[in-house]
Amino acid sequence: NKRFDVIVIDPPWQNKSAKRSNRYSCLSPQQIKRMPIPKLAAADCLVVTWVTNRQKHLCFVKEELYPLWSVEVIAEWYWVKITHSGEFVFPLDSPHKKPYECLVLGRFREKTALVLRSPDVKVPPVPDQKLIVSVPCLLHSHKPPLAEVLKDYIKPGGQCLELFARNLQPGWMSWGNEVLKFQHVDYFIALESGH
């Protein structure tokens, strides 16, 4: 029955590239819709969803998924992927791959109860059209961590959850079948056999 103030979701979107490479299992839009976000979200929870640059997925999140979950779209951010020399990883006008991915940010609005905000908690409004610019990791689908970028828009001591996480973040709960996939071995202590 734990509720979260921030939920970051990186769904395994169905696409030809993921299907061809067989790197991970994908979810259909219907399966994504069944995720229990309203049961996990605290009042006014910030819900952040990574979206591939397919317009079909972006429209699905904004027009179907978020309304179903009672999440109001408040902003779109972009992760712009650049090379070490500061150029786009793909041409901006490429018909196939784009040098960016989208983040759709929304606030969970409970239908049943009027949400009363505490006057003591001042959280600035989430700006629209923010850019996150970084050199992407060579590992497929490895996203930049969002804890630092989102911290100003989360109430102090807020509970944070990442769904379909591929590494752990301090102070966050991570869920998925690959939560240690990109975790560096230096964070673990190897046990000797027989102990």
mmCIF file with all atom_site columns, C-alpha atoms in Angstrom, residues 9 11 14 28 32 51-52 70 83-84 88 111 116 120 126 137 140 143 190:
data_model
loop_
_atom_site.group_PDB
_atom_site.id
_atom_site.type_symbol
_atom_site.label_atom_id
_atom_site.label_alt_id
_atom_site.label_comp_id
_atom_site.label_asym_id
_atom_site.label_entity_id
_atom_site.label_seq_id
_atom_site.pdbx_PDB_ins_code
_atom_site.Cartn_x
_atom_site.Cartn_y
_atom_site.Cartn_z
_atom_site.occupancy
_atom_site.B_iso_or_equiv
_atom_site.pdbx_formal_charge
_atom_site.auth_seq_id
_atom_site.auth_comp_id
_atom_site.auth_asym_id
_atom_site.auth_atom_id
_atom_site.pdbx_PDB_model_num
ATOM 1  C CA . ILE A 1 9   ? 8.498   4.839   -16.129 1.00 0.00 ? 9   ILE A CA 1
ATOM 2  C CA . PRO A 1 11  ? 8.228   1.161   -20.689 1.00 0.00 ? 11  PRO A CA 1
ATOM 3  C CA . GLN A 1 14  ? 7.006   -2.393  -28.928 1.00 0.00 ? 14  GLN A CA 1
ATOM 4  C CA . SER A 1 28  ? 1.700   -3.852  -25.812 1.00 0.00 ? 28  SER A CA 1
ATOM 5  C CA . ILE A 1 32  ? 1.033   -0.769  -20.283 1.00 0.00 ? 32  ILE A CA 1
ATOM 6  C CA . VAL A 1 51  ? 8.783   7.867   -24.833 1.00 0.00 ? 51  VAL A CA 1
ATOM 7  C CA . THR A 1 52  ? 10.659  6.790   -27.936 1.00 0.00 ? 52  THR A CA 1
ATOM 8  C CA . SER A 1 70  ? -5.926  10.344  -13.995 1.00 0.00 ? 70  SER A CA 1
ATOM 9  C CA . THR A 1 83  ? 28.684  13.074  -29.335 1.00 0.00 ? 83  THR A CA 1
ATOM 10 C CA . HIS A 1 84  ? 31.799  13.966  -27.319 1.00 0.00 ? 84  HIS A CA 1
ATOM 11 C CA . PHE A 1 88  ? 23.911  15.284  -32.600 1.00 0.00 ? 88  PHE A CA 1
ATOM 12 C CA . LYS A 1 111 ? -10.770 11.846  -8.894  1.00 0.00 ? 111 LYS A CA 1
ATOM 13 C CA . LEU A 1 116 ? -5.269  19.970  -0.215  1.00 0.00 ? 116 LEU A CA 1
ATOM 14 C CA . ASP A 1 120 ? 4.499   24.846  4.044   1.00 0.00 ? 120 ASP A CA 1
ATOM 15 C CA . VAL A 1 126 ? 7.498   22.037  -13.690 1.00 0.00 ? 126 VAL A CA 1
ATOM 16 C CA . CYS A 1 137 ? 26.072  5.433   -22.874 1.00 0.00 ? 137 CYS A CA 1
ATOM 17 C CA . HIS A 1 140 ? 21.373  -0.022  -25.430 1.00 0.00 ? 140 HIS A CA 1
ATOM 18 C CA . LYS A 1 143 ? 18.884  6.554   -19.922 1.00 0.00 ? 143 LYS A CA 1
ATOM 19 C CA . ALA A 1 190 ? 31.705  -10.793 -4.179  1.00 0.00 ? 190 ALA A CA 1
#
